[in-house]
mmCIF file with all atom_site columns, C-alpha atoms in Angstrom:
data_model
loop_
_atom_site.group_PDB
_atom_site.id
_atom_site.type_symbol
_atom_site.label_atom_id
_atom_site.label_alt_id
_atom_site.label_comp_id
_atom_site.label_asym_id
_atom_site.label_entity_id
_atom_site.label_seq_id
_atom_site.pdbx_PDB_ins_code
_atom_site.Cartn_x
_atom_site.Cartn_y
_atom_site.Cartn_z
_atom_site.occupancy
_atom_site.B_iso_or_equiv
_atom_site.pdbx_formal_charge
_atom_site.auth_seq_id
_atom_site.auth_comp_id
_atom_site.auth_asym_id
_atom_site.auth_atom_id
_atom_site.pdbx_PDB_model_num
ATOM 1   C CA . UNK U 1 1   ? -0.056  -0.012  -0.011  1.00 74.00 ? 1   UNK U CA 1
ATOM 2   C CA . UNK U 1 2   ? 2.814   2.444   0.939   1.00 75.00 ? 2   UNK U CA 1
ATOM 3   C CA . UNK U 1 3   ? 4.446   1.964   -2.395  1.00 76.00 ? 3   UNK U CA 1
ATOM 4   C CA . UNK U 1 4   ? 1.232   2.282   -4.354  1.00 81.00 ? 4   UNK U CA 1
ATOM 5   C CA . UNK U 1 5   ? 0.715   5.619   -2.663  1.00 79.00 ? 5   UNK U CA 1
ATOM 6   C CA . UNK U 1 6   ? 4.156   6.614   -3.367  1.00 78.00 ? 6   UNK U CA 1
ATOM 7   C CA . UNK U 1 7   ? 3.360   6.035   -7.043  1.00 75.00 ? 7   UNK U CA 1
ATOM 8   C CA . UNK U 1 8   ? 0.627   8.500   -6.800  1.00 76.00 ? 8   UNK U CA 1
ATOM 9   C CA . UNK U 1 9   ? 2.968   11.249  -5.906  1.00 75.00 ? 9   UNK U CA 1
ATOM 10  C CA . UNK U 1 10  ? 5.146   10.865  -9.037  1.00 66.00 ? 10  UNK U CA 1
ATOM 11  C CA . UNK U 1 11  ? 3.004   12.790  -11.481 1.00 69.00 ? 11  UNK U CA 1
ATOM 12  C CA . UNK U 1 12  ? 1.131   9.669   -12.455 1.00 74.00 ? 12  UNK U CA 1
ATOM 13  C CA . UNK U 1 13  ? -1.519  9.892   -15.280 1.00 87.00 ? 13  UNK U CA 1
ATOM 14  C CA . UNK U 1 14  ? -5.145  9.908   -14.187 1.00 88.00 ? 14  UNK U CA 1
ATOM 15  C CA . UNK U 1 15  ? -5.569  6.495   -15.821 1.00 88.00 ? 15  UNK U CA 1
ATOM 16  C CA . UNK U 1 16  ? -2.671  5.140   -13.669 1.00 88.00 ? 16  UNK U CA 1
ATOM 17  C CA . UNK U 1 17  ? -4.046  6.830   -10.618 1.00 90.00 ? 17  UNK U CA 1
ATOM 18  C CA . UNK U 1 18  ? -7.368  5.255   -11.146 1.00 92.00 ? 18  UNK U CA 1
ATOM 19  C CA . UNK U 1 19  ? -5.752  1.698   -11.487 1.00 92.00 ? 19  UNK U CA 1
ATOM 20  C CA . UNK U 1 20  ? -3.623  2.314   -8.410  1.00 92.00 ? 20  UNK U CA 1
ATOM 21  C CA . UNK U 1 21  ? -6.759  3.125   -6.204  1.00 94.00 ? 21  UNK U CA 1
ATOM 22  C CA . UNK U 1 22  ? -8.403  -0.077  -7.643  1.00 94.00 ? 22  UNK U CA 1
ATOM 23  C CA . UNK U 1 23  ? -5.258  -2.123  -6.707  1.00 94.00 ? 23  UNK U CA 1
ATOM 24  C CA . UNK U 1 24  ? -5.228  -0.810  -3.217  1.00 94.00 ? 24  UNK U CA 1
ATOM 25  C CA . UNK U 1 25  ? -8.825  -1.690  -2.653  1.00 95.00 ? 25  UNK U CA 1
ATOM 26  C CA . UNK U 1 26  ? -8.090  -5.195  -3.958  1.00 93.00 ? 26  UNK U CA 1
ATOM 27  C CA . UNK U 1 27  ? -5.038  -5.304  -1.632  1.00 92.00 ? 27  UNK U CA 1
ATOM 28  C CA . UNK U 1 28  ? -7.219  -4.599  1.334   1.00 93.00 ? 28  UNK U CA 1
ATOM 29  C CA . UNK U 1 29  ? -9.746  -7.083  0.060   1.00 92.00 ? 29  UNK U CA 1
ATOM 30  C CA . UNK U 1 30  ? -7.202  -9.846  -0.303  1.00 86.00 ? 30  UNK U CA 1
ATOM 31  C CA . UNK U 1 31  ? -6.300  -9.581  3.322   1.00 86.00 ? 31  UNK U CA 1
ATOM 32  C CA . UNK U 1 32  ? -9.942  -9.216  4.618   1.00 86.00 ? 32  UNK U CA 1
ATOM 33  C CA . UNK U 1 33  ? -9.694  -5.584  5.830   1.00 91.00 ? 33  UNK U CA 1
ATOM 34  C CA . UNK U 1 34  ? -13.082 -4.456  4.492   1.00 92.00 ? 34  UNK U CA 1
ATOM 35  C CA . UNK U 1 35  ? -13.256 -1.239  6.462   1.00 94.00 ? 35  UNK U CA 1
ATOM 36  C CA . UNK U 1 36  ? -9.854  -0.120  4.841   1.00 95.00 ? 36  UNK U CA 1
ATOM 37  C CA . UNK U 1 37  ? -10.967 -1.221  1.510   1.00 96.00 ? 37  UNK U CA 1
ATOM 38  C CA . UNK U 1 38  ? -14.125 0.820   1.787   1.00 96.00 ? 38  UNK U CA 1
ATOM 39  C CA . UNK U 1 39  ? -12.071 3.853   2.862   1.00 96.00 ? 39  UNK U CA 1
ATOM 40  C CA . UNK U 1 40  ? -9.730  3.726   0.091   1.00 96.00 ? 40  UNK U CA 1
ATOM 41  C CA . UNK U 1 41  ? -12.941 3.149   -2.219  1.00 97.00 ? 41  UNK U CA 1
ATOM 42  C CA . UNK U 1 42  ? -14.482 6.215   -0.899  1.00 97.00 ? 42  UNK U CA 1
ATOM 43  C CA . UNK U 1 43  ? -11.445 8.208   -1.414  1.00 95.00 ? 43  UNK U CA 1
ATOM 44  C CA . UNK U 1 44  ? -11.271 7.057   -5.017  1.00 95.00 ? 44  UNK U CA 1
ATOM 45  C CA . UNK U 1 45  ? -14.971 7.851   -5.569  1.00 96.00 ? 45  UNK U CA 1
ATOM 46  C CA . UNK U 1 46  ? -14.280 11.277  -4.260  1.00 96.00 ? 46  UNK U CA 1
ATOM 47  C CA . UNK U 1 47  ? -11.810 11.687  -7.215  1.00 94.00 ? 47  UNK U CA 1
ATOM 48  C CA . UNK U 1 48  ? -13.809 9.800   -9.851  1.00 95.00 ? 48  UNK U CA 1
ATOM 49  C CA . UNK U 1 49  ? -17.499 9.534   -8.614  1.00 95.00 ? 49  UNK U CA 1
ATOM 50  C CA . UNK U 1 50  ? -18.894 8.190   -11.804 1.00 94.00 ? 50  UNK U CA 1
ATOM 51  C CA . UNK U 1 51  ? -15.968 5.743   -12.659 1.00 95.00 ? 51  UNK U CA 1
ATOM 52  C CA . UNK U 1 52  ? -17.231 2.415   -13.787 1.00 95.00 ? 52  UNK U CA 1
ATOM 53  C CA . UNK U 1 53  ? -14.159 0.797   -12.186 1.00 95.00 ? 53  UNK U CA 1
ATOM 54  C CA . UNK U 1 54  ? -14.875 2.385   -8.640  1.00 96.00 ? 54  UNK U CA 1
ATOM 55  C CA . UNK U 1 55  ? -18.543 1.644   -8.870  1.00 97.00 ? 55  UNK U CA 1
ATOM 56  C CA . UNK U 1 56  ? -17.939 -1.988  -9.740  1.00 97.00 ? 56  UNK U CA 1
ATOM 57  C CA . UNK U 1 57  ? -15.405 -2.221  -7.008  1.00 97.00 ? 57  UNK U CA 1
ATOM 58  C CA . UNK U 1 58  ? -18.067 -1.125  -4.613  1.00 97.00 ? 58  UNK U CA 1
ATOM 59  C CA . UNK U 1 59  ? -20.240 -3.986  -5.881  1.00 97.00 ? 59  UNK U CA 1
ATOM 60  C CA . UNK U 1 60  ? -17.480 -6.559  -5.263  1.00 96.00 ? 60  UNK U CA 1
ATOM 61  C CA . UNK U 1 61  ? -16.928 -5.232  -1.858  1.00 95.00 ? 61  UNK U CA 1
ATOM 62  C CA . UNK U 1 62  ? -20.519 -5.589  -1.038  1.00 96.00 ? 62  UNK U CA 1
ATOM 63  C CA . UNK U 1 63  ? -20.575 -9.249  -2.337  1.00 94.00 ? 63  UNK U CA 1
ATOM 64  C CA . UNK U 1 64  ? -17.383 -9.872  -0.260  1.00 91.00 ? 64  UNK U CA 1
ATOM 65  C CA . UNK U 1 65  ? -19.640 -8.773  2.716   1.00 90.00 ? 65  UNK U CA 1
ATOM 66  C CA . UNK U 1 66  ? -22.709 -10.978 1.602   1.00 90.00 ? 66  UNK U CA 1
ATOM 67  C CA . UNK U 1 67  ? -24.884 -7.932  0.749   1.00 95.00 ? 67  UNK U CA 1
ATOM 68  C CA . UNK U 1 68  ? -26.162 -8.738  -2.602  1.00 95.00 ? 68  UNK U CA 1
ATOM 69  C CA . UNK U 1 69  ? -28.836 -6.073  -2.403  1.00 96.00 ? 69  UNK U CA 1
ATOM 70  C CA . UNK U 1 70  ? -26.222 -3.354  -1.968  1.00 97.00 ? 70  UNK U CA 1
ATOM 71  C CA . UNK U 1 71  ? -24.086 -4.946  -4.778  1.00 97.00 ? 71  UNK U CA 1
ATOM 72  C CA . UNK U 1 72  ? -27.015 -4.607  -7.166  1.00 97.00 ? 72  UNK U CA 1
ATOM 73  C CA . UNK U 1 73  ? -27.480 -0.940  -6.054  1.00 97.00 ? 73  UNK U CA 1
ATOM 74  C CA . UNK U 1 74  ? -23.768 -0.444  -7.031  1.00 97.00 ? 74  UNK U CA 1
ATOM 75  C CA . UNK U 1 75  ? -24.329 -1.967  -10.341 1.00 96.00 ? 75  UNK U CA 1
ATOM 76  C CA . UNK U 1 76  ? -27.427 0.140   -10.983 1.00 96.00 ? 76  UNK U CA 1
ATOM 77  C CA . UNK U 1 77  ? -25.077 3.194   -10.527 1.00 95.00 ? 77  UNK U CA 1
ATOM 78  C CA . UNK U 1 78  ? -22.753 1.724   -13.146 1.00 95.00 ? 78  UNK U CA 1
ATOM 79  C CA . UNK U 1 79  ? -25.650 1.609   -15.452 1.00 93.00 ? 79  UNK U CA 1
ATOM 80  C CA . UNK U 1 80  ? -26.780 5.127   -14.710 1.00 93.00 ? 80  UNK U CA 1
ATOM 81  C CA . UNK U 1 81  ? -23.427 6.990   -14.764 1.00 92.00 ? 81  UNK U CA 1
ATOM 82  C CA . UNK U 1 82  ? -20.875 4.807   -16.763 1.00 84.00 ? 82  UNK U CA 1
ATOM 83  C CA . UNK U 1 83  ? -20.556 1.756   -18.920 1.00 84.00 ? 83  UNK U CA 1
ATOM 84  C CA . UNK U 1 84  ? -20.003 -1.809  -17.922 1.00 86.00 ? 84  UNK U CA 1
ATOM 85  C CA . UNK U 1 85  ? -16.503 -3.146  -17.853 1.00 91.00 ? 85  UNK U CA 1
ATOM 86  C CA . UNK U 1 86  ? -14.865 -6.452  -17.057 1.00 91.00 ? 86  UNK U CA 1
ATOM 87  C CA . UNK U 1 87  ? -15.105 -5.699  -13.228 1.00 93.00 ? 87  UNK U CA 1
ATOM 88  C CA . UNK U 1 88  ? -18.718 -5.041  -13.623 1.00 95.00 ? 88  UNK U CA 1
ATOM 89  C CA . UNK U 1 89  ? -19.139 -8.226  -15.221 1.00 95.00 ? 89  UNK U CA 1
ATOM 90  C CA . UNK U 1 90  ? -17.198 -9.956  -12.711 1.00 95.00 ? 90  UNK U CA 1
ATOM 91  C CA . UNK U 1 91  ? -19.619 -8.624  -10.014 1.00 96.00 ? 91  UNK U CA 1
ATOM 92  C CA . UNK U 1 92  ? -22.589 -9.711  -12.117 1.00 96.00 ? 92  UNK U CA 1
ATOM 93  C CA . UNK U 1 93  ? -21.136 -13.104 -12.373 1.00 96.00 ? 93  UNK U CA 1
ATOM 94  C CA . UNK U 1 94  ? -20.792 -13.492 -8.657  1.00 94.00 ? 94  UNK U CA 1
ATOM 95  C CA . UNK U 1 95  ? -24.229 -12.430 -7.939  1.00 96.00 ? 95  UNK U CA 1
ATOM 96  C CA . UNK U 1 96  ? -25.851 -14.687 -10.595 1.00 96.00 ? 96  UNK U CA 1
ATOM 97  C CA . UNK U 1 97  ? -23.780 -17.516 -9.046  1.00 93.00 ? 97  UNK U CA 1
ATOM 98  C CA . UNK U 1 98  ? -24.969 -16.713 -5.636  1.00 92.00 ? 98  UNK U CA 1
ATOM 99  C CA . UNK U 1 99  ? -28.632 -16.578 -6.720  1.00 93.00 ? 99  UNK U CA 1
ATOM 100 C CA . UNK U 1 100 ? -28.372 -19.815 -8.445  1.00 91.00 ? 100 UNK U CA 1
ATOM 101 C CA . UNK U 1 101 ? -29.007 -18.269 -11.806 1.00 95.00 ? 101 UNK U CA 1
ATOM 102 C CA . UNK U 1 102 ? -27.577 -20.816 -14.124 1.00 93.00 ? 102 UNK U CA 1
ATOM 103 C CA . UNK U 1 103 ? -28.629 -19.031 -17.244 1.00 95.00 ? 103 UNK U CA 1
ATOM 104 C CA . UNK U 1 104 ? -27.154 -15.789 -16.114 1.00 95.00 ? 104 UNK U CA 1
ATOM 105 C CA . UNK U 1 105 ? -23.901 -17.492 -15.088 1.00 96.00 ? 105 UNK U CA 1
ATOM 106 C CA . UNK U 1 106 ? -23.656 -19.035 -18.555 1.00 94.00 ? 106 UNK U CA 1
ATOM 107 C CA . UNK U 1 107 ? -24.490 -15.717 -20.441 1.00 96.00 ? 107 UNK U CA 1
ATOM 108 C CA . UNK U 1 108 ? -22.080 -13.684 -18.364 1.00 96.00 ? 108 UNK U CA 1
ATOM 109 C CA . UNK U 1 109 ? -19.380 -16.125 -18.220 1.00 95.00 ? 109 UNK U CA 1
ATOM 110 C CA . UNK U 1 110 ? -19.365 -16.827 -22.057 1.00 93.00 ? 110 UNK U CA 1
ATOM 111 C CA . UNK U 1 111 ? -19.288 -13.058 -22.650 1.00 93.00 ? 111 UNK U CA 1
ATOM 112 C CA . UNK U 1 112 ? -16.347 -12.730 -20.449 1.00 93.00 ? 112 UNK U CA 1
ATOM 113 C CA . UNK U 1 113 ? -14.452 -15.642 -22.161 1.00 90.00 ? 113 UNK U CA 1
ATOM 114 C CA . UNK U 1 114 ? -15.178 -14.125 -25.565 1.00 91.00 ? 114 UNK U CA 1
ATOM 115 C CA . UNK U 1 115 ? -13.366 -10.999 -24.448 1.00 89.00 ? 115 UNK U CA 1
ATOM 116 C CA . UNK U 1 116 ? -10.621 -12.800 -22.531 1.00 86.00 ? 116 UNK U CA 1
ATOM 117 C CA . UNK U 1 117 ? -9.859  -16.530 -23.266 1.00 83.00 ? 117 UNK U CA 1
ATOM 118 C CA . UNK U 1 118 ? -9.328  -18.308 -20.047 1.00 81.00 ? 118 UNK U CA 1
ATOM 119 C CA . UNK U 1 119 ? -10.796 -15.826 -17.728 1.00 89.00 ? 119 UNK U CA 1
ATOM 120 C CA . UNK U 1 120 ? -10.225 -17.352 -14.367 1.00 90.00 ? 120 UNK U CA 1
ATOM 121 C CA . UNK U 1 121 ? -13.417 -16.174 -12.547 1.00 91.00 ? 121 UNK U CA 1
ATOM 122 C CA . UNK U 1 122 ? -15.542 -17.157 -15.508 1.00 94.00 ? 122 UNK U CA 1
ATOM 123 C CA . UNK U 1 123 ? -14.057 -20.644 -15.691 1.00 93.00 ? 123 UNK U CA 1
ATOM 124 C CA . UNK U 1 124 ? -14.481 -21.028 -12.012 1.00 94.00 ? 124 UNK U CA 1
ATOM 125 C CA . UNK U 1 125 ? -18.196 -19.847 -12.076 1.00 95.00 ? 125 UNK U CA 1
ATOM 126 C CA . UNK U 1 126 ? -19.041 -22.170 -14.866 1.00 95.00 ? 126 UNK U CA 1
ATOM 127 C CA . UNK U 1 127 ? -17.681 -25.118 -12.946 1.00 95.00 ? 127 UNK U CA 1
ATOM 128 C CA . UNK U 1 128 ? -19.552 -24.121 -9.907  1.00 95.00 ? 128 UNK U CA 1
ATOM 129 C CA . UNK U 1 129 ? -22.766 -23.859 -12.004 1.00 95.00 ? 129 UNK U CA 1
ATOM 130 C CA . UNK U 1 130 ? -22.235 -27.226 -13.498 1.00 96.00 ? 130 UNK U CA 1
ATOM 131 C CA . UNK U 1 131 ? -21.933 -28.596 -10.085 1.00 95.00 ? 131 UNK U CA 1
ATOM 132 C CA . UNK U 1 132 ? -25.146 -26.823 -8.885  1.00 93.00 ? 132 UNK U CA 1
ATOM 133 C CA . UNK U 1 133 ? -26.829 -28.420 -11.873 1.00 94.00 ? 133 UNK U CA 1
ATOM 134 C CA . UNK U 1 134 ? -25.733 -32.026 -10.874 1.00 95.00 ? 134 UNK U CA 1
ATOM 135 C CA . UNK U 1 135 ? -22.966 -32.251 -13.515 1.00 96.00 ? 135 UNK U CA 1
ATOM 136 C CA . UNK U 1 136 ? -19.724 -32.391 -11.469 1.00 96.00 ? 136 UNK U CA 1
ATOM 137 C CA . UNK U 1 137 ? -18.136 -34.592 -14.008 1.00 97.00 ? 137 UNK U CA 1
ATOM 138 C CA . UNK U 1 138 ? -18.611 -31.995 -16.814 1.00 96.00 ? 138 UNK U CA 1
ATOM 139 C CA . UNK U 1 139 ? -17.208 -29.405 -14.271 1.00 95.00 ? 139 UNK U CA 1
ATOM 140 C CA . UNK U 1 140 ? -13.999 -31.625 -13.921 1.00 94.00 ? 140 UNK U CA 1
ATOM 141 C CA . UNK U 1 141 ? -13.569 -31.858 -17.677 1.00 92.00 ? 141 UNK U CA 1
ATOM 142 C CA . UNK U 1 142 ? -13.954 -27.965 -17.962 1.00 91.00 ? 142 UNK U CA 1
ATOM 143 C CA . UNK U 1 143 ? -11.325 -27.550 -15.177 1.00 90.00 ? 143 UNK U CA 1
ATOM 144 C CA . UNK U 1 144 ? -8.992  -29.955 -16.828 1.00 87.00 ? 144 UNK U CA 1
ATOM 145 C CA . UNK U 1 145 ? -9.382  -28.359 -20.303 1.00 81.00 ? 145 UNK U CA 1
ATOM 146 C CA . UNK U 1 146 ? -6.552  -26.443 -22.252 1.00 60.00 ? 146 UNK U CA 1
ATOM 147 C CA . UNK U 1 147 ? -8.744  -23.366 -21.816 1.00 65.00 ? 147 UNK U CA 1
ATOM 148 C CA . UNK U 1 148 ? -7.695  -23.236 -18.051 1.00 64.00 ? 148 UNK U CA 1
ATOM 149 C CA . UNK U 1 149 ? -4.220  -21.763 -18.384 1.00 54.00 ? 149 UNK U CA 1
ATOM 150 C CA . UNK U 1 150 ? -3.751  -20.470 -14.741 1.00 53.00 ? 150 UNK U CA 1
ATOM 151 C CA . UNK U 1 151 ? -4.035  -23.682 -12.666 1.00 60.00 ? 151 UNK U CA 1
ATOM 152 C CA . UNK U 1 152 ? -2.675  -22.074 -9.556  1.00 71.00 ? 152 UNK U CA 1
ATOM 153 C CA . UNK U 1 153 ? -5.480  -19.786 -9.179  1.00 87.00 ? 153 UNK U CA 1
ATOM 154 C CA . UNK U 1 154 ? -7.456  -20.106 -5.873  1.00 90.00 ? 154 UNK U CA 1
ATOM 155 C CA . UNK U 1 155 ? -10.766 -19.706 -7.510  1.00 91.00 ? 155 UNK U CA 1
ATOM 156 C CA . UNK U 1 156 ? -10.174 -22.582 -9.909  1.00 92.00 ? 156 UNK U CA 1
ATOM 157 C CA . UNK U 1 157 ? -8.848  -24.923 -7.169  1.00 93.00 ? 157 UNK U CA 1
ATOM 158 C CA . UNK U 1 158 ? -11.875 -24.300 -4.875  1.00 95.00 ? 158 UNK U CA 1
ATOM 159 C CA . UNK U 1 159 ? -14.114 -24.994 -7.906  1.00 95.00 ? 159 UNK U CA 1
ATOM 160 C CA . UNK U 1 160 ? -12.101 -28.184 -8.477  1.00 94.00 ? 160 UNK U CA 1
ATOM 161 C CA . UNK U 1 161 ? -12.262 -29.245 -4.814  1.00 95.00 ? 161 UNK U CA 1
ATOM 162 C CA . UNK U 1 162 ? -15.872 -28.989 -4.896  1.00 96.00 ? 162 UNK U CA 1
ATOM 163 C CA . UNK U 1 163 ? -16.139 -31.034 -8.272  1.00 96.00 ? 163 UNK U CA 1
ATOM 164 C CA . UNK U 1 164 ? -13.843 -33.647 -6.895  1.00 95.00 ? 164 UNK U CA 1
ATOM 165 C CA . UNK U 1 165 ? -16.041 -34.070 -3.736  1.00 95.00 ? 165 UNK U CA 1
ATOM 166 C CA . UNK U 1 166 ? -19.168 -34.569 -5.982  1.00 95.00 ? 166 UNK U CA 1
ATOM 167 C CA . UNK U 1 167 ? -17.328 -37.040 -8.229  1.00 95.00 ? 167 UNK U CA 1
ATOM 168 C CA . UNK U 1 168 ? -16.447 -39.495 -5.298  1.00 94.00 ? 168 UNK U CA 1
ATOM 169 C CA . UNK U 1 169 ? -12.896 -38.195 -4.509  1.00 95.00 ? 169 UNK U CA 1
ATOM 170 C CA . UNK U 1 170 ? -13.479 -36.776 -0.879  1.00 94.00 ? 170 UNK U CA 1
ATOM 171 C CA . UNK U 1 171 ? -9.855  -37.170 0.226   1.00 95.00 ? 171 UNK U CA 1
ATOM 172 C CA . UNK U 1 172 ? -8.565  -35.309 -2.988  1.00 95.00 ? 172 UNK U CA 1
ATOM 173 C CA . UNK U 1 173 ? -11.159 -32.531 -2.440  1.00 95.00 ? 173 UNK U CA 1
ATOM 174 C CA . UNK U 1 174 ? -10.085 -32.021 1.176   1.00 95.00 ? 174 UNK U CA 1
ATOM 175 C CA . UNK U 1 175 ? -6.430  -32.140 0.254   1.00 96.00 ? 175 UNK U CA 1
ATOM 176 C CA . UNK U 1 176 ? -6.813  -29.484 -2.406  1.00 94.00 ? 176 UNK U CA 1
ATOM 177 C CA . UNK U 1 177 ? -9.097  -27.255 -0.181  1.00 96.00 ? 177 UNK U CA 1
ATOM 178 C CA . UNK U 1 178 ? -6.502  -27.639 2.676   1.00 96.00 ? 178 UNK U CA 1
ATOM 179 C CA . UNK U 1 179 ? -3.790  -26.451 0.118   1.00 94.00 ? 179 UNK U CA 1
ATOM 180 C CA . UNK U 1 180 ? -5.761  -23.445 -0.935  1.00 94.00 ? 180 UNK U CA 1
ATOM 181 C CA . UNK U 1 181 ? -6.534  -22.417 2.687   1.00 95.00 ? 181 UNK U CA 1
ATOM 182 C CA . UNK U 1 182 ? -2.932  -22.809 3.502   1.00 94.00 ? 182 UNK U CA 1
ATOM 183 C CA . UNK U 1 183 ? -1.849  -20.282 0.925   1.00 91.00 ? 183 UNK U CA 1
ATOM 184 C CA . UNK U 1 184 ? -5.067  -18.114 0.903   1.00 88.00 ? 184 UNK U CA 1
ATOM 185 C CA . UNK U 1 185 ? -6.542  -18.377 4.429   1.00 90.00 ? 185 UNK U CA 1
ATOM 186 C CA . UNK U 1 186 ? -8.897  -15.419 3.953   1.00 85.00 ? 186 UNK U CA 1
ATOM 187 C CA . UNK U 1 187 ? -10.195 -16.687 0.489   1.00 88.00 ? 187 UNK U CA 1
ATOM 188 C CA . UNK U 1 188 ? -13.986 -16.183 0.769   1.00 86.00 ? 188 UNK U CA 1
ATOM 189 C CA . UNK U 1 189 ? -14.983 -19.075 -1.552  1.00 89.00 ? 189 UNK U CA 1
ATOM 190 C CA . UNK U 1 190 ? -12.546 -21.483 0.135   1.00 93.00 ? 190 UNK U CA 1
ATOM 191 C CA . UNK U 1 191 ? -14.061 -20.493 3.606   1.00 92.00 ? 191 UNK U CA 1
ATOM 192 C CA . UNK U 1 192 ? -17.493 -20.951 2.442   1.00 90.00 ? 192 UNK U CA 1
ATOM 193 C CA . UNK U 1 193 ? -16.790 -24.528 0.920   1.00 94.00 ? 193 UNK U CA 1
ATOM 194 C CA . UNK U 1 194 ? -15.102 -25.435 4.277   1.00 94.00 ? 194 UNK U CA 1
ATOM 195 C CA . UNK U 1 195 ? -18.060 -24.284 6.219   1.00 92.00 ? 195 UNK U CA 1
ATOM 196 C CA . UNK U 1 196 ? -20.391 -26.174 3.862   1.00 91.00 ? 196 UNK U CA 1
ATOM 197 C CA . UNK U 1 197 ? -18.594 -29.319 4.422   1.00 92.00 ? 197 UNK U CA 1
ATOM 198 C CA . UNK U 1 198 ? -18.614 -28.976 8.073   1.00 87.00 ? 198 UNK U CA 1
ATOM 199 C CA . UNK U 1 199 ? -22.410 -28.503 8.362   1.00 83.00 ? 199 UNK U CA 1
ATOM 200 C CA . UNK U 1 200 ? -23.640 -30.805 5.524   1.00 72.00 ? 200 UNK U CA 1
ATOM 201 C CA . UNK U 1 201 ? -23.348 -34.527 6.336   1.00 56.00 ? 201 UNK U CA 1
ATOM 202 C CA . UNK U 1 202 ? -23.646 -35.417 2.651   1.00 62.00 ? 202 UNK U CA 1
ATOM 203 C CA . UNK U 1 203 ? -20.418 -33.523 1.737   1.00 66.00 ? 203 UNK U CA 1
ATOM 204 C CA . UNK U 1 204 ? -16.909 -35.050 2.532   1.00 72.00 ? 204 UNK U CA 1
#
């Protein structure tokens, strides 16, 4: 964070400043410091009140906190003041997945993949959606495909852990989830899956 703030004092262009603020918000999100993330977001919105990036980050922060209604409100501001960007689509995808909207997940994920082949969040969401629809084998095939180029991503590994559990590999699923949590102890998806497995006797 200190280094990012230093970069803001070196005559950075407005575009670079905007990306730096977004990166600082993400830094705080990564360590689970939502209050600090929201403070930086508010600072960024003070400079760019109609920025699609800042407004989309507001939606993602709301999703992190589990407030989907607030996230939708942020997305409404994007539609009112700005235009949808990739971060907006990411927030929409997470909401569709949380709502169990399989058609919405497919539509948004495919749009993301057309723009960016191998988009990690899109691939992970499609895998989760297939699991929700009772097709974990298809999810495994997707996750093992050549399209998934970043195998070390936590989102993909969490999706794979879930698919492994549903295809009859509970030990492999637990080992993979343990691996993710050891490296990303605050990862929201990993924590949710861990809690699900603790409370649902049908899970590994």
